[in-house]
Amino acid sequence: MNVTDIVLNFYKTDALTNHHAIVALLHDDLEVTWYSTEGYLHFNKEELIDYTIKLEKAYSKSRYDITHVLHDKNQVALRYTHYVSPIDNPEQELILAHFMGIWEIKDQKLYKAYVMSQR
């Protein structure tokens, strides 16, 4: 599997609302650096899985509208919008945020991520 497929597979598995689907995709030494509208966030593998579990409780479903994908060697850059449906109103779809991210792949797994988001 090439690096672009590895990253896109992460998003196709409904990454941030299905922790069971992403565990196998994450490198044991995963590091995520995220600058969000809420401030600076930093996750290792366990912390990202815990964060995903919290999102699963808040949203019934989510989807990603990926508009740009670029890759160079072991890195993939994406631009996308993340849509979610709240648990209390599953028919409603909201924009969670607009994202720009760069993923680094190591050993065929997601190793490092640098993410920025804006609501």
Short mmCIF file of C-alpha atoms in Angstrom, two decimals:
data_model
loop_
_atom_site.label_atom_id
_atom_site.label_comp_id
_atom_site.label_asym_id
_atom_site.label_seq_id
_atom_site.Cartn_x
_atom_site.Cartn_y
_atom_site.Cartn_z
CA MET A 1 0.00 0.00 0.00
CA ASN A 2 1.41 3.41 -0.91
CA VAL A 3 1.58 6.32 1.56
CA THR A 4 -1.44 8.10 0.10
CA ASP A 5 -3.58 4.96 0.45
CA ILE A 6 -2.49 4.55 4.08
CA VAL A 7 -3.58 8.09 4.96
CA LEU A 8 -6.82 7.96 2.97
CA ASN A 9 -7.66 4.63 4.61
CA PHE A 10 -7.48 6.39 7.98
CA TYR A 11 -10.21 8.81 6.87
CA LYS A 12 -12.29 6.17 5.08
CA THR A 13 -12.56 4.19 8.32
CA ASP A 14 -14.35 7.17 9.89
CA ALA A 15 -11.16 7.73 11.82
CA LEU A 16 -12.15 10.03 14.61
CA THR A 17 -15.41 8.35 15.56
CA ASN A 18 -14.39 4.70 15.33
CA HIS A 19 -11.46 3.87 17.57
CA HIS A 20 -11.65 0.15 16.78
CA ALA A 21 -10.97 0.82 13.10
CA ILE A 22 -7.91 3.03 13.59
CA VAL A 23 -5.84 1.12 16.16
CA ALA A 24 -4.10 -1.02 13.54
CA LEU A 25 -3.32 2.03 11.39
CA LEU A 26 -1.38 3.90 14.09
CA HIS A 27 2.35 3.49 14.73
CA ASP A 28 3.23 2.73 18.35
CA ASP A 29 5.33 5.94 18.44
CA LEU A 30 2.57 8.11 16.94
CA GLU A 31 2.77 11.86 17.58
CA VAL A 32 0.03 14.28 16.58
CA THR A 33 0.63 18.02 16.84
CA TRP A 34 -2.63 19.93 16.31
CA TYR A 35 -3.25 23.67 16.34
CA SER A 36 -7.02 24.09 16.63
CA THR A 37 -9.38 26.96 17.33
CA GLU A 38 -9.42 25.57 20.89
CA GLY A 39 -5.63 25.88 21.16
CA TYR A 40 -2.64 23.55 20.96
CA LEU A 41 -3.19 19.81 21.31
CA HIS A 42 -0.63 17.01 21.36
CA PHE A 43 -1.46 13.30 21.24
CA ASN A 44 0.44 10.05 21.35
CA LYS A 45 -1.22 6.81 20.18
CA GLU A 46 -3.05 6.09 23.42
CA GLU A 47 -4.20 9.71 23.82
CA LEU A 48 -5.53 9.84 20.24
CA ILE A 49 -7.49 6.63 20.80
CA ASP A 50 -8.91 8.06 24.06
CA TYR A 51 -9.86 11.28 22.22
CA THR A 52 -11.59 9.21 19.54
CA ILE A 53 -13.61 7.37 22.19
CA LYS A 54 -14.84 10.74 23.50
CA LEU A 55 -15.88 11.80 19.99
CA GLU A 56 -17.75 8.51 19.52
CA LYS A 57 -19.92 9.47 22.49
CA ALA A 58 -20.73 12.92 21.08
CA TYR A 59 -21.35 12.14 17.39
CA SER A 60 -23.43 9.43 15.75
CA LYS A 61 -21.55 9.68 12.46
CA SER A 62 -18.98 11.75 10.66
CA ARG A 63 -17.61 12.14 7.18
CA TYR A 64 -14.70 13.89 5.50
CA ASP A 65 -14.84 15.94 2.33
CA ILE A 66 -11.22 15.72 1.14
CA THR A 67 -10.47 18.33 -1.52
CA HIS A 68 -6.68 18.12 -1.87
CA VAL A 69 -4.15 15.32 -1.46
CA LEU A 70 -0.44 15.75 -2.16
CA HIS A 71 2.39 13.38 -1.36
CA ASP A 72 6.17 13.37 -1.39
CA LYS A 73 8.17 10.32 -0.35
CA ASN A 74 6.77 9.26 3.05
CA GLN A 75 4.57 12.33 3.65
CA VAL A 76 1.01 13.12 2.62
CA ALA A 77 -0.68 16.53 2.87
CA LEU A 78 -4.47 16.91 2.87
CA ARG A 79 -7.06 19.63 2.94
CA TYR A 80 -10.52 18.60 4.09
CA THR A 81 -13.72 19.50 5.88
CA HIS A 82 -14.95 17.27 8.69
CA TYR A 83 -18.74 16.92 9.02
CA VAL A 84 -20.44 15.38 12.07
CA SER A 85 -23.94 14.46 13.23
CA PRO A 86 -24.64 14.93 16.95
CA ILE A 87 -25.93 11.97 18.97
CA ASP A 88 -29.04 13.92 20.02
CA ASN A 89 -29.91 14.87 16.42
CA PRO A 90 -28.46 12.28 14.01
CA GLU A 91 -30.29 13.75 11.00
CA GLN A 92 -28.46 17.05 11.39
CA GLU A 93 -25.03 17.43 9.80
CA LEU A 94 -22.67 20.13 11.05
CA ILE A 95 -19.23 21.26 9.97
CA LEU A 96 -16.89 20.38 12.82
CA ALA A 97 -13.98 22.26 11.21
CA HIS A 98 -11.85 22.80 8.11
CA PHE A 99 -8.47 21.06 8.29
CA MET A 100 -5.03 21.09 6.75
CA GLY A 101 -2.80 18.20 7.76
CA ILE A 102 0.52 16.61 6.95
CA TRP A 103 1.02 12.94 7.81
CA GLU A 104 4.33 11.11 7.94
CA ILE A 105 4.32 7.35 7.37
CA LYS A 106 6.74 4.90 9.00
CA ASP A 107 6.59 1.09 8.81
CA GLN A 108 3.38 1.38 6.73
CA LYS A 109 1.60 3.15 9.62
CA LEU A 110 0.65 6.70 10.58
CA TYR A 111 3.69 8.00 12.47
CA LYS A 112 3.50 11.78 12.79
CA ALA A 113 0.84 14.35 12.03
CA TYR A 114 0.91 18.12 11.89
CA VAL A 115 -2.65 19.47 11.79
CA MET A 116 -4.31 22.90 11.75
CA SER A 117 -8.05 23.44 11.96
CA GLN A 118 -10.45 26.36 11.78
CA ARG A 119 -14.17 26.44 12.50
#
